[in-house]
mmCIF file of C-alpha atoms and ligand atoms in Angstrom:
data_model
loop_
_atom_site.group_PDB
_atom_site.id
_atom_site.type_symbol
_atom_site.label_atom_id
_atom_site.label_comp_id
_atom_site.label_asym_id
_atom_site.label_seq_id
_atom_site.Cartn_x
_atom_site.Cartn_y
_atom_site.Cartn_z
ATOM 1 C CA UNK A 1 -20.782 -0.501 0.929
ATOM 2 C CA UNK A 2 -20.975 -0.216 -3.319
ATOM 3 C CA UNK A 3 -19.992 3.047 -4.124
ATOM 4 C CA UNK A 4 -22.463 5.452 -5.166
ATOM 5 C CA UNK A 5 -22.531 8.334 -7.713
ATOM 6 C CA UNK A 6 -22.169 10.971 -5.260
ATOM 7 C CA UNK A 7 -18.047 9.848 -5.893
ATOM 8 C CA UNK A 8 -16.333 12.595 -7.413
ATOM 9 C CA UNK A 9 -12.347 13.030 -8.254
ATOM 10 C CA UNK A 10 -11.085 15.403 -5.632
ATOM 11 C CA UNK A 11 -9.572 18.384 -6.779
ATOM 12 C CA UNK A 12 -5.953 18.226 -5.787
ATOM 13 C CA UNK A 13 -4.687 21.028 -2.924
ATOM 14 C CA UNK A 14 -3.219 24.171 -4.509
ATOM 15 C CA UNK A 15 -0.278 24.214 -1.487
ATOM 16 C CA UNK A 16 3.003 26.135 -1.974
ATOM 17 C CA UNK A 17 6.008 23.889 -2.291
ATOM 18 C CA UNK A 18 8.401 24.592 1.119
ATOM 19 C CA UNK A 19 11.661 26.194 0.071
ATOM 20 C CA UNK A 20 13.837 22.853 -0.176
ATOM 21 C CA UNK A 21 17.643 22.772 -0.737
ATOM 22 C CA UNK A 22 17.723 19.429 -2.113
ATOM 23 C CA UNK A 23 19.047 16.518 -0.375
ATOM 24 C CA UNK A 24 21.945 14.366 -2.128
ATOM 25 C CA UNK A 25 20.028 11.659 -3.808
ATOM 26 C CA UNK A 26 20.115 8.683 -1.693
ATOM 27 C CA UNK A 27 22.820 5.752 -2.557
ATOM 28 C CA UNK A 28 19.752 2.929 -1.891
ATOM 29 C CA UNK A 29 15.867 2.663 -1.462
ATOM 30 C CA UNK A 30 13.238 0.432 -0.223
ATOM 31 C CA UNK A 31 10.797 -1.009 -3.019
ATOM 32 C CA UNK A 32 8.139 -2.559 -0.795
ATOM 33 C CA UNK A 33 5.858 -4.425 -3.603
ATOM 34 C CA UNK A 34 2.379 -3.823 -3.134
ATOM 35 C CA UNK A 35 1.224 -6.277 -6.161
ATOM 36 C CA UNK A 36 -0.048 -9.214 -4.609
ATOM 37 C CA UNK A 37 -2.205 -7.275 -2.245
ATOM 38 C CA UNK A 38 -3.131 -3.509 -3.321
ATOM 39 C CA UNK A 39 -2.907 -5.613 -7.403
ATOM 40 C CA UNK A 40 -5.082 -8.395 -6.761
ATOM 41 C CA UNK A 41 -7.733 -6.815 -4.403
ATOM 42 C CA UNK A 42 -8.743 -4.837 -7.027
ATOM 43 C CA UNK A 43 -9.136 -6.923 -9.645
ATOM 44 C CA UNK A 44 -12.746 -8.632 -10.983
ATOM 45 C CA UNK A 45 -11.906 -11.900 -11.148
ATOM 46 C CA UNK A 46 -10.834 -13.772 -8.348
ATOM 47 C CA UNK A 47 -6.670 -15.158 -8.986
ATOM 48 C CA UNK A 48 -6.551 -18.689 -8.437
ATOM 49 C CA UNK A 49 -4.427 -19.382 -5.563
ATOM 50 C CA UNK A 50 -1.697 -21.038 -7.122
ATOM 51 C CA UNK A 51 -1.324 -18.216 -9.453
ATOM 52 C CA UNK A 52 -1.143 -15.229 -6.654
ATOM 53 C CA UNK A 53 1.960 -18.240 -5.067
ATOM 54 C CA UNK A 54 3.604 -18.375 -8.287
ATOM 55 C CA UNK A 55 3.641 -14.557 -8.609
ATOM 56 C CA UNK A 56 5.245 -14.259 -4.956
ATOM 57 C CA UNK A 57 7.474 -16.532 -5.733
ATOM 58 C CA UNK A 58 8.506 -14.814 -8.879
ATOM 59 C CA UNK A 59 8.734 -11.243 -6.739
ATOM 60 C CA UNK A 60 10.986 -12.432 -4.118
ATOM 61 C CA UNK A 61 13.159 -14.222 -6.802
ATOM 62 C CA UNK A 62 13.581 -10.183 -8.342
ATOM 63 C CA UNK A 63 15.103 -9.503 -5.615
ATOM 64 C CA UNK A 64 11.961 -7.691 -3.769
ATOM 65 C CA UNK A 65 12.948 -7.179 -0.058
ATOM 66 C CA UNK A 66 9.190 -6.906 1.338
ATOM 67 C CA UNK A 67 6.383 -8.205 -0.608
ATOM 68 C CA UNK A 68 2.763 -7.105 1.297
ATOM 69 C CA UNK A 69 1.031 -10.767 0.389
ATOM 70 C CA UNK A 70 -2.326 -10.627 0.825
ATOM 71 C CA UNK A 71 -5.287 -9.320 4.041
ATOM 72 C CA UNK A 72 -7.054 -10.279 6.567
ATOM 73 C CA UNK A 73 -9.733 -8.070 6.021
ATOM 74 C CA UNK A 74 -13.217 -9.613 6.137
ATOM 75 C CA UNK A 75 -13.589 -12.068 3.384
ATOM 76 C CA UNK A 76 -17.219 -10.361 2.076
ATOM 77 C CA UNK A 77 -15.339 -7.627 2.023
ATOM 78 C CA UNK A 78 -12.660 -8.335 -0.698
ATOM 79 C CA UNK A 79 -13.989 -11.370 -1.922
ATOM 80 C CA UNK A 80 -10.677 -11.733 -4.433
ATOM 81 C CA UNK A 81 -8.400 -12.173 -1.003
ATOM 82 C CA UNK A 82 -10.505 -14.424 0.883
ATOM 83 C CA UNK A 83 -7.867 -17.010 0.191
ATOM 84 C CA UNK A 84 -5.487 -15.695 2.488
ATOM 85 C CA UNK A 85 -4.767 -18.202 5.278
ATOM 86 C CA UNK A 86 -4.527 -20.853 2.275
ATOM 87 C CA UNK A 87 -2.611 -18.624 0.327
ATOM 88 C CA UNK A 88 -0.103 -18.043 3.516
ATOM 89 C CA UNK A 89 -0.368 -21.870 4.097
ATOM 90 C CA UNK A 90 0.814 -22.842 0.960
ATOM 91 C CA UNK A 91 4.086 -20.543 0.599
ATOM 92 C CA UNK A 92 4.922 -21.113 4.435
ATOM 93 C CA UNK A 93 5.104 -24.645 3.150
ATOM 94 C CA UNK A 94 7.080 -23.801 -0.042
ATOM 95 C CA UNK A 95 9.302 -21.345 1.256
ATOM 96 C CA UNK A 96 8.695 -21.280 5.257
ATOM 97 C CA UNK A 97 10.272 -18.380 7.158
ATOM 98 C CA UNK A 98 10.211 -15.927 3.670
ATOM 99 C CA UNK A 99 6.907 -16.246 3.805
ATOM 100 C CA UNK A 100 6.308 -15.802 7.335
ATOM 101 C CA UNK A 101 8.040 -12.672 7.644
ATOM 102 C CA UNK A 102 6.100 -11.128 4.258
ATOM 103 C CA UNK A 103 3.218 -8.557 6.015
ATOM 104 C CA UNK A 104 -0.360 -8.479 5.448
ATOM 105 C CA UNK A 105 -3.212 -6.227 5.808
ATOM 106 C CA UNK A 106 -5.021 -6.056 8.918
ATOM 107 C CA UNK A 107 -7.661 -4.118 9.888
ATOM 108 C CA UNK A 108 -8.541 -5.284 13.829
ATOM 109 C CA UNK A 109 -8.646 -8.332 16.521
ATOM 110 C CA UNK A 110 -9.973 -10.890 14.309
ATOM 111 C CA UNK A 111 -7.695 -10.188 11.667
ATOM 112 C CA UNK A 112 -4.652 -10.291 14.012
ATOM 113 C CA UNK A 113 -5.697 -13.806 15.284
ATOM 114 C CA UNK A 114 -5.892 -15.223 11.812
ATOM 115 C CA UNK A 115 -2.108 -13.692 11.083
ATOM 116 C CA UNK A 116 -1.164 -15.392 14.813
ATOM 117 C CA UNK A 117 -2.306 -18.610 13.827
ATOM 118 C CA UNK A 118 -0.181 -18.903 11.153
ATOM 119 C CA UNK A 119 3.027 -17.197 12.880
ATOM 120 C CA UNK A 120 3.425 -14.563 10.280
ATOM 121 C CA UNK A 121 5.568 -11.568 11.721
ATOM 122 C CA UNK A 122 4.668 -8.126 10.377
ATOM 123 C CA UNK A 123 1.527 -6.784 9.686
ATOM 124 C CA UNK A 124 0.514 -3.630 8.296
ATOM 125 C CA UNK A 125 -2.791 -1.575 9.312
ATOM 126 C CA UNK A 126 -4.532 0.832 7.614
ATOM 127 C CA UNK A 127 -6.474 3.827 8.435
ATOM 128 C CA UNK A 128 -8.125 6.498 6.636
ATOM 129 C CA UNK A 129 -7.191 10.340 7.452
ATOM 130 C CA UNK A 130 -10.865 11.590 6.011
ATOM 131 C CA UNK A 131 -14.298 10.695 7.831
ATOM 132 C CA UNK A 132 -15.734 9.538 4.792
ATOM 133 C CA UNK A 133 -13.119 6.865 3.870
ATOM 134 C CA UNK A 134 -12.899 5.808 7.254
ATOM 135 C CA UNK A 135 -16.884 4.955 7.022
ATOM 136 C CA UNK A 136 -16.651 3.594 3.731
ATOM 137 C CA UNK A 137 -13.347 1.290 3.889
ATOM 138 C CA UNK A 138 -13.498 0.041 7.771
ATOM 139 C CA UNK A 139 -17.018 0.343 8.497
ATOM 140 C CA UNK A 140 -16.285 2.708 11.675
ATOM 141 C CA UNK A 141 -16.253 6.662 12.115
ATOM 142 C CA UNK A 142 -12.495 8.622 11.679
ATOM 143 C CA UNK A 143 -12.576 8.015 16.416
ATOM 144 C CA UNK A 144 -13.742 4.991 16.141
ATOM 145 C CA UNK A 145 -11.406 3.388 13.869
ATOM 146 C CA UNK A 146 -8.300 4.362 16.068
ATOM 147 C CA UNK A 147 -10.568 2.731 18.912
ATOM 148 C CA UNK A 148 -10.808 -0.683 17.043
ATOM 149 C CA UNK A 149 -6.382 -0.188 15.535
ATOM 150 C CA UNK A 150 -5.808 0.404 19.679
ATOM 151 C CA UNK A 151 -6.596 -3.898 20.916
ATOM 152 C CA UNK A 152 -4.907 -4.756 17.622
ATOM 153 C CA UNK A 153 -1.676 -3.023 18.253
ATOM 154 C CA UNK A 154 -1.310 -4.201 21.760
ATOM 155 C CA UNK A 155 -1.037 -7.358 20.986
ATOM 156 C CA UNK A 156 0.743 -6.894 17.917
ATOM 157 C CA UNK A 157 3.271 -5.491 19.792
ATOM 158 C CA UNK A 158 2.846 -7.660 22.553
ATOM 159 C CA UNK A 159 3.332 -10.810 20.009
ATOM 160 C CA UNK A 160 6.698 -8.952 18.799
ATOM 161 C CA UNK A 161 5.415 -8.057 15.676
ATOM 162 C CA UNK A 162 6.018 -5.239 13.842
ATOM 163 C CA UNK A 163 3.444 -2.770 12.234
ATOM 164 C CA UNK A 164 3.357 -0.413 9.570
ATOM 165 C CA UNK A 165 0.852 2.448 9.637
ATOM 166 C CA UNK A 166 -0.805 3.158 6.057
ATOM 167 C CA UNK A 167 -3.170 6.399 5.818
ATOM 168 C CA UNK A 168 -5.174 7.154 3.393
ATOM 169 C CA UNK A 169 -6.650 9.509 1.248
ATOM 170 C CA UNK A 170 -3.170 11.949 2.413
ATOM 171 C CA UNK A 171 -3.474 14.272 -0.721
ATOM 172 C CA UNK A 172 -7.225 13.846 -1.492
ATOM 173 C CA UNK A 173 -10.495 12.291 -1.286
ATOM 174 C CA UNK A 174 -13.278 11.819 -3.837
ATOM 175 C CA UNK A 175 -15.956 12.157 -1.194
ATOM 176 C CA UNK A 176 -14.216 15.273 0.717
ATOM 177 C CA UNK A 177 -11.982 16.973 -1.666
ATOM 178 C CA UNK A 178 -9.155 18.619 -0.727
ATOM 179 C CA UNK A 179 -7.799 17.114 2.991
ATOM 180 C CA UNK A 180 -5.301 19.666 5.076
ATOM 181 C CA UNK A 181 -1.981 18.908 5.869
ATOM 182 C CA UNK A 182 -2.398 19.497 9.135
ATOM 183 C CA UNK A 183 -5.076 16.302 9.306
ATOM 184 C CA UNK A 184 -2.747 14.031 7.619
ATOM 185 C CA UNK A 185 -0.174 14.746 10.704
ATOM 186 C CA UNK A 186 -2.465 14.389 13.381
ATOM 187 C CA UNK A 187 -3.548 11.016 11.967
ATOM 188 C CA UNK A 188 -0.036 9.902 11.322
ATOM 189 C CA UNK A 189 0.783 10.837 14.862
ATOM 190 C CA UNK A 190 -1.886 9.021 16.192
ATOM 191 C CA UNK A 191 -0.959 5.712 14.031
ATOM 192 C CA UNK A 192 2.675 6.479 15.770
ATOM 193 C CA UNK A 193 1.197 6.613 19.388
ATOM 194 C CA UNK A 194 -0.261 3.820 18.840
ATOM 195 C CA UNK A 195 3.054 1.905 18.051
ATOM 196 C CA UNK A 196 3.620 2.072 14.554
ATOM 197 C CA UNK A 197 6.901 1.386 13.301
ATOM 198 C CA UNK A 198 6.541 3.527 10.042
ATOM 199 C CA UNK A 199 4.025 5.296 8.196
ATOM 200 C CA UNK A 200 2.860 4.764 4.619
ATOM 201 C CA UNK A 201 1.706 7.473 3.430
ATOM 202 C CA UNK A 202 -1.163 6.446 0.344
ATOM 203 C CA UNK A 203 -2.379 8.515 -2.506
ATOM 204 C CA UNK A 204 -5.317 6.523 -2.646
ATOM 205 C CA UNK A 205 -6.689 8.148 -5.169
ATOM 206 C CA UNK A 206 -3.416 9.554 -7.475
ATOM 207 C CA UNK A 207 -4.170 13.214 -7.372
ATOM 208 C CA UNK A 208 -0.831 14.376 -5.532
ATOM 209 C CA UNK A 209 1.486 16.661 -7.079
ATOM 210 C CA UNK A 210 5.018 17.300 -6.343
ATOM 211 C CA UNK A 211 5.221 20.324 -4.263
ATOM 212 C CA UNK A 212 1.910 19.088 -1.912
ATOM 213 C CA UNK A 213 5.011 15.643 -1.181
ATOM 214 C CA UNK A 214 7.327 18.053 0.093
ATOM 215 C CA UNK A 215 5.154 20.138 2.000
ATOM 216 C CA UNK A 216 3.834 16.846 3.629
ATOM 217 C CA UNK A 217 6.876 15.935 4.468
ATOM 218 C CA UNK A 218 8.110 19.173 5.506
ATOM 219 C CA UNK A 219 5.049 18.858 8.174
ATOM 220 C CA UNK A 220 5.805 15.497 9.226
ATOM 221 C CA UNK A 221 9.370 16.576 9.963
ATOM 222 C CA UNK A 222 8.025 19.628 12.104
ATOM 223 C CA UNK A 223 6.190 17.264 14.742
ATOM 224 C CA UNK A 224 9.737 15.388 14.916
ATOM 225 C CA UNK A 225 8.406 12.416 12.221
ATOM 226 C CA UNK A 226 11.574 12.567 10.203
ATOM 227 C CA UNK A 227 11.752 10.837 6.371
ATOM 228 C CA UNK A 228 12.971 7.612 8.072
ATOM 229 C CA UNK A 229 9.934 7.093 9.569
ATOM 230 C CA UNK A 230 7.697 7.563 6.368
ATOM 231 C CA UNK A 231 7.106 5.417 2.904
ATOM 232 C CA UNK A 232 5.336 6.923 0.338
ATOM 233 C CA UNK A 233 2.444 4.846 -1.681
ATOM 234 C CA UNK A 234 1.882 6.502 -5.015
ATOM 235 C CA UNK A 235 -1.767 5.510 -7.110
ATOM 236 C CA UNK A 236 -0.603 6.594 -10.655
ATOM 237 C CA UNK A 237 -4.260 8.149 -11.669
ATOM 238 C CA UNK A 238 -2.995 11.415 -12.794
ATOM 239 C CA UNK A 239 0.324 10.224 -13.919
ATOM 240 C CA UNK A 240 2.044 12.185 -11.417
ATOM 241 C CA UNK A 241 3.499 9.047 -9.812
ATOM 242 C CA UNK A 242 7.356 9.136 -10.981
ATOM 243 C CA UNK A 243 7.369 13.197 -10.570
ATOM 244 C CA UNK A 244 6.386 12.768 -6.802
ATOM 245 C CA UNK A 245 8.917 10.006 -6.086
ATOM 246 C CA UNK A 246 11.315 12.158 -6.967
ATOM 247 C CA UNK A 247 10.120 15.284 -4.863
ATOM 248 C CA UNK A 248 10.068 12.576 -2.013
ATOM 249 C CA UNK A 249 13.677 11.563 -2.836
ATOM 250 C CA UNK A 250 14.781 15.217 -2.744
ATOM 251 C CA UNK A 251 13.420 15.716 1.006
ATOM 252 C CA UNK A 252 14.740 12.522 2.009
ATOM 253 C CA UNK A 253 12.243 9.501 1.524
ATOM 254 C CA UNK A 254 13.911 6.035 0.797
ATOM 255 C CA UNK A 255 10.919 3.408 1.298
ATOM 256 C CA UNK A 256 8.327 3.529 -1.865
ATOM 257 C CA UNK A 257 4.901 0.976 -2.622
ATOM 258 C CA UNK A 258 4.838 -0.812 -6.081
ATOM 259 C CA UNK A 259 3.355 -2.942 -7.281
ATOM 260 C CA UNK A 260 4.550 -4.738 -10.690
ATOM 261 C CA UNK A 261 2.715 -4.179 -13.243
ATOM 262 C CA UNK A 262 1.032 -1.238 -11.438
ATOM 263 C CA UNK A 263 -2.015 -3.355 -10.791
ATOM 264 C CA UNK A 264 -3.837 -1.506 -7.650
ATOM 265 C CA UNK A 265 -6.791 0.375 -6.652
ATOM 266 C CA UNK A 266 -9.077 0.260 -3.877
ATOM 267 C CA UNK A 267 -12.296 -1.505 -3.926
ATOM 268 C CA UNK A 268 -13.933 1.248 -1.647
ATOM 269 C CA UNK A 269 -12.352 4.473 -3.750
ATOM 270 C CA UNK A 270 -13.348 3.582 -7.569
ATOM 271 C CA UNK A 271 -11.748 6.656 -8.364
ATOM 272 C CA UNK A 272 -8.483 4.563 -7.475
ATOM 273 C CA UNK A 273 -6.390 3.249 -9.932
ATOM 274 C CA UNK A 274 -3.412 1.299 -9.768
ATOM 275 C CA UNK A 275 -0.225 2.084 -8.111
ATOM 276 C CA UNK A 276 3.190 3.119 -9.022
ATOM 277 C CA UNK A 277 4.408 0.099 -10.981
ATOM 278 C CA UNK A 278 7.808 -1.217 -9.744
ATOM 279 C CA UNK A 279 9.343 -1.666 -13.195
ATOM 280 C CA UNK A 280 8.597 1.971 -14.211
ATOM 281 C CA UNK A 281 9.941 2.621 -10.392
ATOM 282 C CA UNK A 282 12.902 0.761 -11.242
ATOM 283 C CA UNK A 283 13.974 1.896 -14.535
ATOM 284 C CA UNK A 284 14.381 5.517 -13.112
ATOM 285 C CA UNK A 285 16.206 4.265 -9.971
ATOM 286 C CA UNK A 286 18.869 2.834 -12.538
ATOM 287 C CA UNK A 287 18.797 6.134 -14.104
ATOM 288 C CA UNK A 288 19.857 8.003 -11.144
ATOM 289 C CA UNK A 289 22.269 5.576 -9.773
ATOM 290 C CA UNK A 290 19.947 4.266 -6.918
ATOM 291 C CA UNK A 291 20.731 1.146 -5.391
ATOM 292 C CA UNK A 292 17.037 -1.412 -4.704
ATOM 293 C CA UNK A 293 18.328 -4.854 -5.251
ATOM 294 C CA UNK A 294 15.750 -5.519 -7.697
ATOM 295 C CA UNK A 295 16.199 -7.438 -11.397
ATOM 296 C CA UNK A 296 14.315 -5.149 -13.435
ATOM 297 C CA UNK A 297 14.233 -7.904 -16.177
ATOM 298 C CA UNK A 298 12.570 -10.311 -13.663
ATOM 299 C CA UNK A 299 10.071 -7.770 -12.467
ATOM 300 C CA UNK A 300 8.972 -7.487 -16.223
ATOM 301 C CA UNK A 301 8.928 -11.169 -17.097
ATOM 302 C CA UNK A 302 6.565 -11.417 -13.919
ATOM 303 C CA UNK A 303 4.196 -8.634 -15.077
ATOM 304 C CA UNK A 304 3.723 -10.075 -18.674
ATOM 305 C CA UNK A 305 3.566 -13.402 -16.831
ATOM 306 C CA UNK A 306 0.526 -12.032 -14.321
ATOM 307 C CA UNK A 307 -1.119 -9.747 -17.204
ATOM 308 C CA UNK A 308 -1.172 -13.068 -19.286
ATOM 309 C CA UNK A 309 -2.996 -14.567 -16.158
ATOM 310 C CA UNK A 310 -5.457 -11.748 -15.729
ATOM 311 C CA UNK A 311 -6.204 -11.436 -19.505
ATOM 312 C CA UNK A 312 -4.983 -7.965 -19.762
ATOM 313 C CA UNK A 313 -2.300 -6.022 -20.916
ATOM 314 C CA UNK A 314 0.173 -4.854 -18.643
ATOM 315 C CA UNK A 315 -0.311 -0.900 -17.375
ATOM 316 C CA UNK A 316 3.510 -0.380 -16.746
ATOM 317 C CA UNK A 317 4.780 1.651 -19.398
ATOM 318 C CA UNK A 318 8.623 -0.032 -18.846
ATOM 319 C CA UNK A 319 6.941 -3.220 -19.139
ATOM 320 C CA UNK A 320 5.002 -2.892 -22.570
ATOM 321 C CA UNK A 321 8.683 -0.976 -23.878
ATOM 322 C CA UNK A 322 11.207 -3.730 -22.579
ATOM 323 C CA UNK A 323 8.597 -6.251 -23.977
ATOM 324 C CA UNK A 324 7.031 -5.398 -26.601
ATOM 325 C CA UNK A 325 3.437 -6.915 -25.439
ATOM 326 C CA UNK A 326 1.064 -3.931 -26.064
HETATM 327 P P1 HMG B 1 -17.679 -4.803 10.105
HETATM 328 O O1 HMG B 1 -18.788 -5.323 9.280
HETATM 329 O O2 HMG B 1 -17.885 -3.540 10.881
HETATM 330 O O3 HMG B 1 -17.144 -5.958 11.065
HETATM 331 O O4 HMG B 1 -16.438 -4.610 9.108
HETATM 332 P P2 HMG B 1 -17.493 -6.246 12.584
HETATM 333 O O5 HMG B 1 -16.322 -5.832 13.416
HETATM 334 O O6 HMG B 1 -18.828 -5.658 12.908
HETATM 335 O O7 HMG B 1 -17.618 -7.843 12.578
HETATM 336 C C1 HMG B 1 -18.676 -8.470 11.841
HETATM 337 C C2 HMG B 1 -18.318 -9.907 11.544
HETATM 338 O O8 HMG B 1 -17.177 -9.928 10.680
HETATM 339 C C3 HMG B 1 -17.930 -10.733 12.777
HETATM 340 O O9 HMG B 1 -18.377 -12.061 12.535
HETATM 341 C C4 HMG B 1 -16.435 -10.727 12.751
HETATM 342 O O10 HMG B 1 -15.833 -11.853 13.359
HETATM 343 C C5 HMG B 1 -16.168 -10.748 11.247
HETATM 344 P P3 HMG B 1 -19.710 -12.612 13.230
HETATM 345 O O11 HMG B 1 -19.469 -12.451 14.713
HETATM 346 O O12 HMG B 1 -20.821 -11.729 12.742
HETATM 347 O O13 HMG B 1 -19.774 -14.030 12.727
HETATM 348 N N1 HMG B 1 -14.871 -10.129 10.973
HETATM 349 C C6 HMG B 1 -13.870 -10.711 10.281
HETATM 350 N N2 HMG B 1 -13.755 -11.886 9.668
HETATM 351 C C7 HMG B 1 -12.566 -12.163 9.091
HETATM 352 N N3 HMG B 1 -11.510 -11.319 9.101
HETATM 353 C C8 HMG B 1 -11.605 -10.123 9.692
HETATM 354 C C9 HMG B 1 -12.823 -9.784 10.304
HETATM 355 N N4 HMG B 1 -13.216 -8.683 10.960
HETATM 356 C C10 HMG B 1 -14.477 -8.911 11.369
HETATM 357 N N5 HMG B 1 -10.543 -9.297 9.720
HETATM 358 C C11 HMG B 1 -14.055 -4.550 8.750
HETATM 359 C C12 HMG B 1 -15.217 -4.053 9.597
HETATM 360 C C13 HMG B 1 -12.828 -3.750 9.134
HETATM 361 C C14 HMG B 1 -13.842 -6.023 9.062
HETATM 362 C C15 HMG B 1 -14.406 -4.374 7.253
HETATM 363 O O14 HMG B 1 -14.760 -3.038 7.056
HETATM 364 C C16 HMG B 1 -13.296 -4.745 6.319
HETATM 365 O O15 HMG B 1 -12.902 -5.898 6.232
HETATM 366 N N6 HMG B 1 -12.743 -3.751 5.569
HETATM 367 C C17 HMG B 1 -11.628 -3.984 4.678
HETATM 368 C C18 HMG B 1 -11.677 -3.079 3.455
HETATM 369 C C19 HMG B 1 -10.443 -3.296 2.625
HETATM 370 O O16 HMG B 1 -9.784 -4.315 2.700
HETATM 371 N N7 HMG B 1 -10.091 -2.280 1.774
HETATM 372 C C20 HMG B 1 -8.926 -2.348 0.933
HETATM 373 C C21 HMG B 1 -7.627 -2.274 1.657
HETATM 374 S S1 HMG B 1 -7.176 -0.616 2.169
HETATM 375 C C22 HMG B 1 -6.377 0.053 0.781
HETATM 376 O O17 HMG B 1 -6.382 -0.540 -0.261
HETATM 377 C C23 HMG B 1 -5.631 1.363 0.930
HETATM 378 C C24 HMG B 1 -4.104 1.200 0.951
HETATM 379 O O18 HMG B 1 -3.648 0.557 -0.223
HETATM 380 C C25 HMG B 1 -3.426 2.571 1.069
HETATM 381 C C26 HMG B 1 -3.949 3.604 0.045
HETATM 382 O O19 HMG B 1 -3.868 3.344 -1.169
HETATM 383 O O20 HMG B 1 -4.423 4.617 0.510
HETATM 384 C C27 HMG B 1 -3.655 0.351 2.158
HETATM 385 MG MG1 MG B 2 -3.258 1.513 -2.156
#
């Protein structure tokens, strides 16, 4: 399951951006904060509990709408989230139905049961579009995963939850290299058949570029998936973060992943770093007039807070500026 050095960066797709008109940029977006979860299952050291409780706390007082909390993924697996159910315990205590209707990761049956116990509402699982990833981050072949998502679903659904649909490795995978378009769709459909409310589309491992967005779109909106139905979840590897964000905005995206501080990465995908981070998100949503209901100042104070925590300094660019920790 350790990654081996047969990993190699993916070369990004060479794909001809779709002749766009742009849309009006949209009055308001959807920050859903990845930090807690996508952040903290990638770090070495394990967060004690009460840390990762004061840093949800902190997120939902910034005004954060959704805040992804934590998995139920198998606790060998990521080790550094095997504190979920306490975790979820503890804030349904401190802040009861908030934290009950925050989602978490979860990858099949027995991870839906521990979610059930604990009445939480939404959960979000994740597939891979590429063999390899599918193998290496669910233990299960690219059929077989959709075989173990279909018993989950049900009774998701059947429970009234909802469920968002990530994919990864949409614009590239270290194992595979370039992955088509085309692939990406029929995955995505396939989440949506299922009964996903929404897609998140993941960069795993960073290497999208603006025009390869669109054109992703473009194809989603072909089978009748329209930008409504689809959140985009930028890694920042190659920088290109920001630039795609706004090539999503232009064809009509208003739900993006962050994660403050831009912690993130994938424990199975070491070429994955971390993830848009929501303050540099935020500071060029204020730029362009976009409504997210977000402090900026409190998502800042709650990076240096966490990179304090972690012993590191923070990898948000609008962070280290608006706070001068370097
Ligand atoms: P497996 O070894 O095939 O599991 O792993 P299994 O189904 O064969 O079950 C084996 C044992 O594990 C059983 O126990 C199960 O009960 C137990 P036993 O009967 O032997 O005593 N088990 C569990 N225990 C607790 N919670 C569970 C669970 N499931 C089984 N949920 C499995 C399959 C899916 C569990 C494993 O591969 C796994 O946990 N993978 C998670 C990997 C992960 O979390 N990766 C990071 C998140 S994805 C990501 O970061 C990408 C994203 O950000 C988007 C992007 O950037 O692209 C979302
Ligand atoms: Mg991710």
């Amino acid at each position: 399951m350790t990654e081996s050095s047969t990993e190699r960066v993916a070369l990004p797709m060479t794909v001809p951006a779709p002749a766009v008109t742009p849309l009006p940029m949209p009055e308001r977006v959807t920050i859903y904060e990845v930090g807690p979860r996508d952040g903290l299952q990638n770090e070495k050291a394990v967060v004690p509990v009460a840390v990762k409780a004061e840093m949800i706390e902190r997120l939902l007082d910034a005004g954060l709408p959704i805040i992804e909390a934590t998995s139920f993924v198998h606790p060998k697996w990521v080790p550094q989230l095997a504190d979920a159910a306490e975790l979820m315990g503890l804030l349904i205590d401190r802040i009861g139905d908030a934290a009950r209707k925050m989602p978490v990761l979860v990858p099949n049956e027995r991870g839906l049961d521990r979610a059930l116990d604990l009445g939480l509402e939404h959960i979000a699982v994740f597939g891979s579009a590429t063999e390899t990833f599918a193998a290496k981050n669910l233990n299960r072949t690219y059929d077989s995963q959709f075989e173990m998502f279909e018993p989950t679903f049900a009774r998701a659904k059947d429970a009234g939850m909802t469920i968002r649909g990530y994919l990864s490795m949409c614009f590239g995978d270290p194992w595979e290299g370039a992955v088509e378009i085309d692939a990406v769709v029929k995955a995505g459909l396939r989440l949506l058949d299922l009964g996903a409310d929404e897609l998140s589309l993941g960069d795993t491992i960073g290497v999208a570029t603006a025009g390869h967005v669109q054109a992703m779109v473009a194809a989603f909106g072909a089978v009748g998936v329209g930008p409504d139905k689809i959140g985009m979840h930028f890694h920042d590897t190659y920088g290109q973060a920001l630039a795609n964000t706004v090539a999503a905005l232009q064809v009509g995206i208003t739900t993006f992943d962050a994660s403050a501080g831009g912690l993130g990465g994938c424990p199975y995908a070491k070429s994955a770093t971390g993830n848009l981070a929501t303050e540099d998100l935020l500071w060029m949503l204020q730029g362009l007039g976009i409504e997210s209901g977000v402090d900026l100042d409190k998502v800042v104070g709650t990076s240096v807070w966490m990179a304090e925590q972690l012993g590191k300094r923070p990898a948000s660019a609008v962070t280290r500026a608006l706070s001068g920790v370097s």
